[in-house]
Amino acid sequence: MSIRHTLGLVPVLFAAIVIAPAADAPAPVAEEKQQIEERQVNVWARKEISINARGSDEADVASRELWYASFDGKAWGEWQKHGIVFQKEQPISWAPNEGHWKLYFRKTLIAGLAAPVPEAGTKGHAEFIIDRTAPTGAIEFPTSKAKLRGGSKYTIKWQAADKYLKASPITIRYSRDGKGTWDVVAQDIPNTGSYEWMVPKDMTTAGQLQVLIADKAGNVGTVESLSVLVDSVNPGGMVTGPAISAKLDTTLDTEVRDVGPAGLSAARLWISQDDGASWAEGPFLTEPFKSVSWKATTDGKYRLAIVATDQSGNISVTPKGKAEDQFLFIVDTTAPAITLSSAQGIVEADKAVAGRRAFKPGDRVAVPFAIKDANLTPNSVTVLLQTDGKAWKELGKGLPTDSAFRFEIPSIATKTAKIKVTAVDNAGNLGEVVSVEGFEIQTTIEADVIDIK
């Protein structure tokens, strides 16, 4: 890159300095000029400038002096003379500090005639800016160790600062492995501070996002977010038990899983009371997401589902209708309702209705009953006998719920015997009924007192 200025009739050439980038560095940045009032001023990052001056009167030139002045942002400083007088054909070189400069070349001829010494109002022959400092900045989002959803759109946010930023100074790159393999997300875009980015679906825990900030001198500042995690898989969860409860308040067993790298952040129970026609949100699970306490509003059948969220924001599907991954749950707080067909609890085995109320040992009798319960446990009936208010004794256990129990009257003398029938439902509720009236078991015949007259 070069710049040409005219000193009277003498063209002045500034040689370009080219620095090869490192193998893993971004492509070199083209320099841009800075608009200052009506002037277009070159901005360079060079450590040294070299000037070759030639003119039509070169045969008469004895030497040249380099004078320079700097601009502090408000006013130009005093002209200063370079410490070396450059003889004819001697290359003029100078290593300026960073800053805004203008140059003046004072030529002296062999005859002794010299150009005037520059004064405050003297215009320079050349003007340029030296800027070797890379721009600074910061990535506001995503930060290092951020957890993102693969296949979702995010807004990259950054800050960039430099006195001489390029017109389109921003390049954004992404590395999935964080080992220097880069994909360009956006190149040479304006410094708006934000950019919409569709995150790739490839999952990683070592992603790296890089924002390159270029100035007009070709300096490039780099800001990075390291260890960016990308998770593209939705978590999942379900209720695993129990299938039925005898209480409105229940602790449900759950299984929540996340196969992606982000890890779980939340899980919530969803409930349907109308077999999937509608769904409502329930309580949140707490870590380690193994159970959740929930209170049903009433007895009935429920469909239950878990909606899980991972730390990247992936969410499992919200339940709709009926599905195989939903859990069927029954709340039953009501004990089985049992009725006896006779007031004393038994009837003669060969008769359908109650007849006599006194029996002898060995008589075959039946205990007819009926049970109502939506969740009755099969073969859960127990029949018990009580005599004279003493402890109940089992006559039969594990009996069918839909047929009368038959037994022989035992040899226990009693004036008052009663029958009790119990049954259990699947929720563990115990129902029972006791005969309202008693019956008598006669074991002896009293001797008659005979009086013959």
CSV table of C-alpha atoms in Angstrom, one decimal:
chain,number,residue,atom,x,y,z
A,1,MET,CA,0.0,0.0,0.0
A,2,SER,CA,1.4,3.4,-0.8
A,3,ILE,CA,0.6,7.1,-0.6
A,4,ARG,CA,1.8,9.8,-2.9
A,5,HIS,CA,2.1,13.5,-2.0
A,6,THR,CA,3.5,16.4,-4.0
A,7,LEU,CA,6.2,18.7,-2.6
A,8,GLY,CA,6.1,21.4,-5.1
A,9,LEU,CA,7.0,19.3,-8.1
A,10,VAL,CA,8.5,16.6,-6.0
A,11,PRO,CA,6.5,13.3,-5.6
A,12,VAL,CA,7.0,11.6,-2.2
A,13,LEU,CA,6.4,7.9,-2.0
A,14,PHE,CA,5.6,6.1,1.3
A,15,ALA,CA,6.6,2.4,1.0
A,16,ALA,CA,4.1,-0.2,2.2
A,17,ILE,CA,4.8,-2.6,5.0
A,18,VAL,CA,3.3,-6.1,4.7
A,19,ILE,CA,3.1,-8.5,7.6
A,20,ALA,CA,2.1,-12.1,7.0
A,21,PRO,CA,-0.7,-13.3,9.3
A,22,ALA,CA,-0.3,-16.4,11.4
A,23,ALA,CA,-1.7,-19.6,10.0
A,24,ASP,CA,-4.7,-19.7,12.4
A,25,ALA,CA,-5.3,-16.0,12.2
A,26,PRO,CA,-8.2,-14.4,10.3
A,27,ALA,CA,-7.7,-13.0,6.9
A,28,PRO,CA,-5.7,-9.7,6.7
A,29,VAL,CA,-7.9,-6.6,7.0
A,30,ALA,CA,-7.8,-4.0,4.2
A,31,GLU,CA,-6.9,-0.5,5.5
A,32,GLU,CA,-9.5,2.3,5.3
A,33,LYS,CA,-9.1,6.1,5.4
A,34,GLN,CA,-10.5,8.3,8.1
A,35,GLN,CA,-12.7,11.2,7.1
A,36,ILE,CA,-11.4,14.4,8.8
A,37,GLU,CA,-13.4,17.4,7.7
A,38,GLU,CA,-13.0,17.4,3.9
A,39,ARG,CA,-9.9,15.2,4.0
A,40,GLN,CA,-9.5,11.5,3.6
A,41,VAL,CA,-6.6,10.6,5.9
A,42,ASN,CA,-4.7,7.3,5.8
A,43,VAL,CA,-4.7,5.2,8.9
A,44,TRP,CA,-1.7,2.8,9.3
A,45,ALA,CA,-0.3,0.4,11.9
A,46,ARG,CA,3.2,0.6,10.5
A,47,LYS,CA,6.2,0.7,12.9
A,48,GLU,CA,8.3,2.7,10.4
A,49,ILE,CA,7.6,4.7,7.3
A,50,SER,CA,10.1,5.2,4.4
A,51,ILE,CA,10.0,8.1,2.0
A,52,ASN,CA,11.7,8.4,-1.3
A,53,ALA,CA,11.7,12.0,-2.6
A,54,ARG,CA,12.5,12.9,-6.2
A,55,GLY,CA,12.1,16.1,-8.2
A,56,SER,CA,12.9,17.6,-11.6
A,57,ASP,CA,15.7,19.6,-10.0
A,58,GLU,CA,17.1,16.5,-8.3
A,59,ALA,CA,20.6,17.3,-9.7
A,60,ASP,CA,20.6,20.5,-7.7
A,61,VAL,CA,19.4,19.0,-4.4
A,62,ALA,CA,21.9,18.8,-1.5
A,63,SER,CA,19.7,17.5,1.4
A,64,ARG,CA,16.3,17.3,2.9
A,65,GLU,CA,15.0,17.8,6.4
A,66,LEU,CA,11.9,16.1,7.8
A,67,TRP,CA,9.7,18.1,10.0
A,68,TYR,CA,6.6,16.8,11.8
A,69,ALA,CA,3.7,17.9,14.0
A,70,SER,CA,1.0,16.0,15.9
A,71,PHE,CA,-2.7,16.7,16.5
A,72,ASP,CA,-4.0,16.1,20.0
A,73,GLY,CA,-7.7,16.1,18.9
A,74,LYS,CA,-8.1,19.8,19.4
A,75,ALA,CA,-5.1,21.6,17.8
A,76,TRP,CA,-1.9,20.9,16.0
A,77,GLY,CA,1.3,21.0,18.0
A,78,GLU,CA,4.5,22.8,17.1
A,79,TRP,CA,6.6,21.7,14.2
A,80,GLN,CA,9.6,19.5,15.3
A,81,LYS,CA,12.6,18.7,13.2
A,82,HIS,CA,13.8,15.2,12.7
A,83,GLY,CA,17.3,14.7,14.2
A,84,ILE,CA,18.9,13.6,11.0
A,85,VAL,CA,19.5,15.7,7.8
A,86,PHE,CA,18.9,13.3,4.9
A,87,GLN,CA,21.5,13.8,2.1
A,88,LYS,CA,20.5,13.6,-1.5
A,89,GLU,CA,19.2,10.1,-2.5
A,90,GLN,CA,19.5,9.0,1.1
A,91,PRO,CA,16.2,7.2,2.0
A,92,ILE,CA,14.1,9.0,4.6
A,93,SER,CA,12.8,6.8,7.3
A,94,TRP,CA,10.9,7.5,10.5
A,95,ALA,CA,9.4,5.4,13.3
A,96,PRO,CA,6.6,7.6,14.6
A,97,ASN,CA,4.6,6.9,17.8
A,98,GLU,CA,0.9,6.3,17.6
A,99,GLY,CA,-0.9,9.5,16.8
A,100,HIS,CA,-2.2,11.9,14.2
A,101,TRP,CA,0.7,13.4,12.2
A,102,LYS,CA,1.5,15.8,9.4
A,103,LEU,CA,4.9,16.1,7.7
A,104,TYR,CA,6.8,18.9,6.0
A,105,PHE,CA,9.9,18.3,3.9
A,106,ARG,CA,12.4,21.2,3.8
A,107,LYS,CA,14.7,20.9,0.7
A,108,THR,CA,18.1,22.6,0.4
A,109,LEU,CA,19.8,23.0,-2.9
A,110,ILE,CA,23.6,22.8,-3.6
A,111,ALA,CA,23.6,26.5,-4.1
A,112,GLY,CA,22.4,27.0,-0.5
A,113,LEU,CA,18.8,28.0,-1.3
A,114,ALA,CA,16.5,26.3,1.2
A,115,ALA,CA,12.7,26.1,1.6
A,116,PRO,CA,11.4,28.1,4.5
A,117,VAL,CA,11.3,26.6,8.0
A,118,PRO,CA,7.7,25.6,8.8
A,119,GLU,CA,5.7,27.8,11.1
A,120,ALA,CA,2.4,27.5,12.9
A,121,GLY,CA,0.3,28.2,9.8
A,122,THR,CA,2.4,26.1,7.4
A,123,LYS,CA,0.4,23.3,5.8
A,124,GLY,CA,2.1,19.9,5.7
A,125,HIS,CA,3.0,17.9,2.7
A,126,ALA,CA,1.5,14.7,4.1
A,127,GLU,CA,-1.0,13.7,6.8
A,128,PHE,CA,-1.6,10.3,8.3
A,129,ILE,CA,-2.6,8.5,11.5
A,130,ILE,CA,-0.5,5.8,13.2
A,131,ASP,CA,-2.7,3.3,15.1
A,132,ARG,CA,-1.1,0.1,16.4
A,133,THR,CA,-3.6,-0.6,19.1
A,134,ALA,CA,-6.2,-3.3,18.4
A,135,PRO,CA,-9.8,-2.5,19.1
A,136,THR,CA,-11.3,-3.6,22.5
A,137,GLY,CA,-14.7,-5.2,23.1
A,138,ALA,CA,-16.7,-7.7,25.0
A,139,ILE,CA,-19.3,-10.4,24.2
A,140,GLU,CA,-22.4,-9.7,26.3
A,141,PHE,CA,-24.2,-12.8,25.0
A,142,PRO,CA,-23.6,-15.7,24.9
A,143,THR,CA,-21.0,-15.6,27.7
A,144,SER,CA,-18.5,-18.3,28.4
A,145,LYS,CA,-20.1,-21.5,29.6
A,146,ALA,CA,-23.5,-20.4,28.2
A,147,LYS,CA,-25.9,-23.2,27.4
A,148,LEU,CA,-27.7,-22.9,24.1
A,149,ARG,CA,-30.4,-24.8,22.2
A,150,GLY,CA,-29.2,-26.3,19.0
A,151,GLY,CA,-31.3,-25.3,16.0
A,152,SER,CA,-32.6,-22.2,17.7
A,153,LYS,CA,-32.1,-18.5,17.0
A,154,TYR,CA,-30.2,-16.3,19.5
A,155,THR,CA,-29.1,-12.7,19.4
A,156,ILE,CA,-25.4,-12.3,19.8
A,157,LYS,CA,-24.6,-9.1,21.6
A,158,TRP,CA,-21.3,-7.4,21.9
A,159,GLN,CA,-19.5,-4.1,22.6
A,160,ALA,CA,-16.7,-2.8,20.4
A,161,ALA,CA,-14.6,0.4,20.9
A,162,ASP,CA,-11.9,2.0,18.9
A,163,LYS,CA,-11.2,5.5,17.7
A,164,TYR,CA,-10.8,4.4,14.2
A,165,LEU,CA,-13.2,1.4,13.7
A,166,LYS,CA,-13.8,0.3,10.1
A,167,ALA,CA,-17.1,1.1,8.5
A,168,SER,CA,-18.0,-2.7,8.8
A,169,PRO,CA,-15.6,-3.9,11.5
A,170,ILE,CA,-17.2,-7.0,12.8
A,171,THR,CA,-16.6,-10.6,11.9
A,172,ILE,CA,-18.2,-13.4,13.9
A,173,ARG,CA,-16.9,-16.9,13.9
A,174,TYR,CA,-17.9,-20.1,15.7
A,175,SER,CA,-15.8,-23.2,16.5
A,176,ARG,CA,-17.7,-26.4,17.6
A,177,ASP,CA,-14.6,-28.1,19.0
A,178,GLY,CA,-12.8,-25.0,20.3
A,179,LYS,CA,-9.6,-26.1,18.6
A,180,GLY,CA,-9.2,-23.6,15.9
A,181,THR,CA,-11.6,-25.0,13.3
A,182,TRP,CA,-13.8,-22.0,12.5
A,183,ASP,CA,-17.0,-21.4,10.7
A,184,VAL,CA,-17.8,-17.8,9.7
A,185,VAL,CA,-21.1,-16.7,11.1
A,186,ALA,CA,-21.0,-13.2,9.7
A,187,GLN,CA,-18.2,-11.3,8.0
A,188,ASP,CA,-17.6,-7.5,7.7
A,189,ILE,CA,-20.8,-6.4,9.3
A,190,PRO,CA,-21.6,-3.0,10.9
A,191,ASN,CA,-21.0,-2.5,14.6
A,192,THR,CA,-24.6,-2.6,15.5
A,193,GLY,CA,-23.9,-4.5,18.7
A,194,SER,CA,-26.2,-7.4,17.9
A,195,TYR,CA,-26.6,-10.2,15.3
A,196,GLU,CA,-29.3,-12.9,14.9
A,197,TRP,CA,-27.6,-16.3,14.9
A,198,MET,CA,-29.1,-19.7,14.2
A,199,VAL,CA,-27.1,-22.0,16.4
A,200,PRO,CA,-26.0,-25.3,14.7
A,201,LYS,CA,-27.7,-28.5,15.9
A,202,ASP,CA,-24.4,-30.3,16.4
A,203,MET,CA,-24.0,-30.8,20.2
A,204,THR,CA,-20.9,-29.8,22.1
A,205,THR,CA,-19.6,-28.8,25.4
A,206,ALA,CA,-16.5,-27.0,24.0
A,207,GLY,CA,-18.0,-24.5,21.6
A,208,GLN,CA,-16.2,-21.2,21.1
A,209,LEU,CA,-17.8,-18.0,19.8
A,210,GLN,CA,-15.4,-15.3,18.5
A,211,VAL,CA,-16.0,-11.6,17.6
A,212,LEU,CA,-13.3,-10.0,15.6
A,213,ILE,CA,-13.2,-6.2,15.7
A,214,ALA,CA,-11.1,-4.5,12.9
A,215,ASP,CA,-10.0,-0.9,12.7
A,216,LYS,CA,-9.0,1.2,9.7
A,217,ALA,CA,-5.3,0.5,10.3
A,218,GLY,CA,-5.9,-3.3,10.0
A,219,ASN,CA,-5.5,-4.0,13.7
A,220,VAL,CA,-7.9,-6.8,14.8
A,221,GLY,CA,-9.1,-7.2,18.4
A,222,THR,CA,-10.6,-10.5,19.4
A,223,VAL,CA,-13.1,-11.3,22.1
A,224,GLU,CA,-14.3,-14.8,22.8
A,225,SER,CA,-16.8,-16.8,24.7
A,226,LEU,CA,-15.3,-20.2,25.7
A,227,SER,CA,-16.8,-23.6,26.6
A,228,VAL,CA,-20.2,-22.8,25.0
A,229,LEU,CA,-22.5,-25.7,25.4
A,230,VAL,CA,-25.0,-26.7,22.6
A,231,ASP,CA,-27.8,-29.2,23.4
A,232,SER,CA,-30.2,-30.1,20.7
A,233,VAL,CA,-32.2,-32.9,22.4
A,234,ASN,CA,-35.4,-32.4,24.4
A,235,PRO,CA,-35.5,-33.9,27.9
A,236,GLY,CA,-38.3,-36.3,28.9
A,237,GLY,CA,-40.1,-37.5,31.9
A,238,MET,CA,-43.0,-39.5,33.2
A,239,VAL,CA,-44.9,-40.6,36.3
A,240,THR,CA,-44.1,-44.2,37.2
A,241,GLY,CA,-46.4,-44.9,40.2
A,242,PRO,CA,-48.4,-45.6,42.3
A,243,ALA,CA,-51.3,-46.6,40.1
A,244,ILE,CA,-53.9,-45.8,42.7
A,245,SER,CA,-54.2,-43.9,46.0
A,246,ALA,CA,-56.6,-44.0,48.9
A,247,LYS,CA,-55.8,-40.3,49.7
A,248,LEU,CA,-56.2,-37.0,47.8
A,249,ASP,CA,-52.7,-36.1,48.9
A,250,THR,CA,-50.2,-38.3,47.0
A,251,THR,CA,-46.5,-38.5,46.5
A,252,LEU,CA,-46.0,-39.7,42.9
A,253,ASP,CA,-42.9,-41.5,41.8
A,254,THR,CA,-41.3,-39.9,38.7
A,255,GLU,CA,-38.5,-40.5,36.2
A,256,VAL,CA,-37.0,-37.5,34.4
A,257,ARG,CA,-34.1,-37.8,32.1
A,258,ASP,CA,-31.9,-35.6,29.8
A,259,VAL,CA,-29.8,-37.4,27.3
A,260,GLY,CA,-28.1,-34.1,26.1
A,261,PRO,CA,-25.1,-32.4,27.8
A,262,ALA,CA,-27.0,-29.5,29.4
A,263,GLY,CA,-28.6,-31.1,32.4
A,264,LEU,CA,-32.1,-30.7,33.8
A,265,SER,CA,-33.3,-27.3,35.1
A,266,ALA,CA,-37.0,-27.9,35.8
A,267,ALA,CA,-39.8,-30.4,35.6
A,268,ARG,CA,-43.5,-30.0,36.1
A,269,LEU,CA,-46.5,-32.2,36.6
A,270,TRP,CA,-49.4,-31.8,34.2
A,271,ILE,CA,-52.9,-33.3,35.0
A,272,SER,CA,-56.0,-34.2,33.0
A,273,GLN,CA,-59.2,-35.1,34.8
A,274,ASP,CA,-61.2,-35.7,31.6
A,275,ASP,CA,-59.2,-38.5,29.9
A,276,GLY,CA,-57.0,-36.1,28.0
A,277,ALA,CA,-59.7,-33.7,26.7
A,278,SER,CA,-58.0,-30.8,28.7
A,279,TRP,CA,-54.8,-30.4,30.6
A,280,ALA,CA,-53.7,-28.2,33.5
A,281,GLU,CA,-50.3,-27.4,35.0
A,282,GLY,CA,-49.5,-28.9,38.4
A,283,PRO,CA,-46.7,-28.5,40.9
A,284,PHE,CA,-43.0,-28.3,40.0
A,285,LEU,CA,-40.7,-31.2,40.9
A,286,THR,CA,-37.6,-30.5,42.9
A,287,GLU,CA,-34.1,-32.0,42.4
A,288,PRO,CA,-33.3,-34.8,42.0
A,289,PHE,CA,-36.6,-35.0,40.1
A,290,LYS,CA,-37.5,-38.4,41.6
A,291,SER,CA,-41.0,-37.6,43.0
A,292,VAL,CA,-43.6,-34.9,43.3
A,293,SER,CA,-46.4,-34.3,45.9
A,294,TRP,CA,-49.8,-33.5,44.5
A,295,LYS,CA,-53.3,-33.2,45.9
A,296,ALA,CA,-56.2,-34.3,43.8
A,297,THR,CA,-59.5,-32.4,43.9
A,298,THR,CA,-61.7,-35.4,44.0
A,299,ASP,CA,-61.9,-39.1,43.5
A,300,GLY,CA,-61.6,-40.3,39.9
A,301,LYS,CA,-59.3,-41.3,37.1
A,302,TYR,CA,-56.5,-39.0,36.0
A,303,ARG,CA,-54.0,-38.8,33.2
A,304,LEU,CA,-50.6,-37.5,34.4
A,305,ALA,CA,-47.6,-36.3,32.4
A,306,ILE,CA,-44.2,-34.6,33.0
A,307,VAL,CA,-43.0,-31.5,31.1
A,308,ALA,CA,-39.2,-31.2,31.6
A,309,THR,CA,-36.8,-28.4,30.7
A,310,ASP,CA,-33.0,-28.6,30.4
A,311,GLN,CA,-30.5,-25.9,31.1
A,312,SER,CA,-30.2,-25.0,27.4
A,313,GLY,CA,-34.0,-24.3,27.3
A,314,ASN,CA,-35.1,-27.4,25.4
A,315,ILE,CA,-38.6,-28.4,26.6
A,316,SER,CA,-40.4,-31.7,26.3
A,317,VAL,CA,-43.7,-31.7,24.5
A,318,THR,CA,-46.7,-30.3,26.4
A,319,PRO,CA,-49.4,-33.0,26.7
A,320,LYS,CA,-52.4,-32.9,24.4
A,321,GLY,CA,-55.1,-35.5,24.2
A,322,LYS,CA,-54.1,-39.1,25.0
A,323,ALA,CA,-50.6,-40.6,24.6
A,324,GLU,CA,-48.7,-43.7,25.6
A,325,ASP,CA,-46.2,-41.8,27.7
A,326,GLN,CA,-49.0,-40.5,30.0
A,327,PHE,CA,-49.6,-42.3,33.3
A,328,LEU,CA,-53.1,-43.4,34.3
A,329,PHE,CA,-53.7,-42.8,38.0
A,330,ILE,CA,-56.8,-43.4,40.2
A,331,VAL,CA,-57.8,-41.6,43.3
A,332,ASP,CA,-60.2,-43.7,45.4
A,333,THR,CA,-60.8,-42.5,49.0
A,334,THR,CA,-64.1,-44.4,49.4
A,335,ALA,CA,-64.3,-47.8,51.1
A,336,PRO,CA,-66.3,-50.6,49.4
A,337,ALA,CA,-70.0,-50.5,50.3
A,338,ILE,CA,-71.2,-53.9,51.6
A,339,THR,CA,-74.8,-54.9,52.3
A,340,LEU,CA,-76.1,-58.2,53.8
A,341,SER,CA,-79.2,-59.8,52.4
A,342,SER,CA,-80.6,-60.7,55.8
A,343,ALA,CA,-80.8,-58.9,59.1
A,344,GLN,CA,-79.0,-61.7,61.1
A,345,GLY,CA,-76.5,-62.1,58.3
A,346,ILE,CA,-77.2,-65.7,57.4
A,347,VAL,CA,-79.9,-67.8,55.7
A,348,GLU,CA,-80.4,-71.5,55.4
A,349,ALA,CA,-78.1,-72.7,52.6
A,350,ASP,CA,-81.0,-74.0,50.5
A,351,LYS,CA,-83.2,-70.9,51.0
A,352,ALA,CA,-82.8,-67.5,49.5
A,353,VAL,CA,-84.4,-65.6,52.3
A,354,ALA,CA,-84.1,-65.6,56.1
A,355,GLY,CA,-86.3,-68.0,58.0
A,356,ARG,CA,-85.5,-69.2,61.4
A,357,ARG,CA,-83.2,-67.5,63.8
A,358,ALA,CA,-82.0,-70.5,65.8
A,359,PHE,CA,-79.6,-73.1,64.4
A,360,LYS,CA,-77.8,-76.2,65.6
A,361,PRO,CA,-74.2,-77.2,65.0
A,362,GLY,CA,-73.8,-78.7,61.5
A,363,ASP,CA,-76.5,-76.7,59.8
A,364,ARG,CA,-75.5,-75.5,56.4
A,365,VAL,CA,-76.0,-71.8,56.1
A,366,ALA,CA,-75.1,-69.0,53.6
A,367,VAL,CA,-73.9,-65.4,54.0
A,368,PRO,CA,-75.4,-63.6,51.0
A,369,PHE,CA,-74.0,-60.1,50.4
A,370,ALA,CA,-73.5,-57.5,47.8
A,371,ILE,CA,-70.6,-55.1,47.3
A,372,LYS,CA,-70.3,-51.9,45.3
A,373,ASP,CA,-66.9,-50.3,44.5
A,374,ALA,CA,-65.3,-49.1,41.3
A,375,ASN,CA,-61.9,-50.5,42.2
A,376,LEU,CA,-62.8,-53.6,44.2
A,377,THR,CA,-60.0,-56.1,44.7
A,378,PRO,CA,-60.9,-59.6,43.5
A,379,ASN,CA,-61.1,-62.3,46.2
A,380,SER,CA,-60.8,-59.8,49.0
A,381,VAL,CA,-63.8,-60.8,51.1
A,382,THR,CA,-63.4,-62.0,54.7
A,383,VAL,CA,-66.4,-63.4,56.7
A,384,LEU,CA,-66.2,-63.4,60.5
A,385,LEU,CA,-68.3,-64.7,63.4
A,386,GLN,CA,-68.8,-63.2,66.8
A,387,THR,CA,-70.5,-65.0,69.7
A,388,ASP,CA,-71.8,-63.3,72.9
A,389,GLY,CA,-69.8,-60.1,72.1
A,390,LYS,CA,-66.5,-61.8,72.2
A,391,ALA,CA,-63.6,-61.4,69.7
A,392,TRP,CA,-64.3,-61.9,66.0
A,393,LYS,CA,-63.2,-65.2,64.5
A,394,GLU,CA,-62.6,-65.8,60.8
A,395,LEU,CA,-64.9,-68.2,59.0
A,396,GLY,CA,-63.3,-67.6,55.6
A,397,LYS,CA,-60.7,-65.3,53.9
A,398,GLY,CA,-59.8,-64.5,50.4
A,399,LEU,CA,-63.3,-65.2,49.3
A,400,PRO,CA,-65.0,-64.2,46.0
A,401,THR,CA,-66.7,-60.8,46.0
A,402,ASP,CA,-69.6,-61.9,43.9
A,403,SER,CA,-71.0,-65.0,45.6
A,404,ALA,CA,-72.4,-65.9,49.0
A,405,PHE,CA,-70.2,-67.7,51.5
A,406,ARG,CA,-71.4,-71.0,52.9
A,407,PHE,CA,-70.4,-72.7,56.1
A,408,GLU,CA,-71.6,-75.1,58.8
A,409,ILE,CA,-72.8,-73.7,62.1
A,410,PRO,CA,-70.0,-74.4,64.6
A,411,SER,CA,-70.6,-76.1,67.9
A,412,ILE,CA,-70.6,-73.0,70.0
A,413,ALA,CA,-73.5,-72.4,72.3
A,414,THR,CA,-74.7,-68.8,72.1
A,415,LYS,CA,-77.8,-66.8,72.4
A,416,THR,CA,-76.4,-63.9,70.3
A,417,ALA,CA,-74.2,-64.6,67.2
A,418,LYS,CA,-73.4,-62.0,64.6
A,419,ILE,CA,-71.8,-62.0,61.2
A,420,LYS,CA,-69.3,-59.4,59.8
A,421,VAL,CA,-68.2,-59.2,56.1
A,422,THR,CA,-65.2,-57.1,55.0
A,423,ALA,CA,-63.8,-56.3,51.6
A,424,VAL,CA,-60.8,-54.3,50.3
A,425,ASP,CA,-60.4,-52.2,47.1
A,426,ASN,CA,-57.3,-51.6,45.1
A,427,ALA,CA,-56.5,-48.4,46.9
A,428,GLY,CA,-56.5,-50.3,50.2
A,429,ASN,CA,-59.8,-49.0,51.5
A,430,LEU,CA,-61.5,-51.5,53.9
A,431,GLY,CA,-65.2,-51.8,53.9
A,432,GLU,CA,-67.2,-53.8,56.4
A,433,VAL,CA,-70.7,-54.6,57.5
A,434,VAL,CA,-72.1,-56.3,60.7
A,435,SER,CA,-75.4,-58.0,60.9
A,436,VAL,CA,-78.1,-55.9,62.6
A,437,GLU,CA,-79.7,-58.8,64.4
A,438,GLY,CA,-78.2,-61.8,66.0
A,439,PHE,CA,-79.0,-65.5,65.7
A,440,GLU,CA,-78.9,-68.4,68.2
A,441,ILE,CA,-76.8,-71.5,68.2
A,442,GLN,CA,-78.4,-74.3,70.2
A,443,THR,CA,-76.1,-77.1,71.3
A,444,THR,CA,-78.2,-78.8,74.1
A,445,ILE,CA,-81.7,-79.8,74.9
A,446,GLU,CA,-82.9,-79.1,78.4
A,447,ALA,CA,-84.6,-81.9,80.2
A,448,ASP,CA,-88.3,-81.5,80.6
A,449,VAL,CA,-89.9,-81.4,84.1
A,450,ILE,CA,-92.8,-83.9,83.8
A,451,ASP,CA,-95.7,-83.7,86.1
A,452,ILE,CA,-98.3,-86.4,85.7
A,453,LYS,CA,-101.6,-85.9,87.4
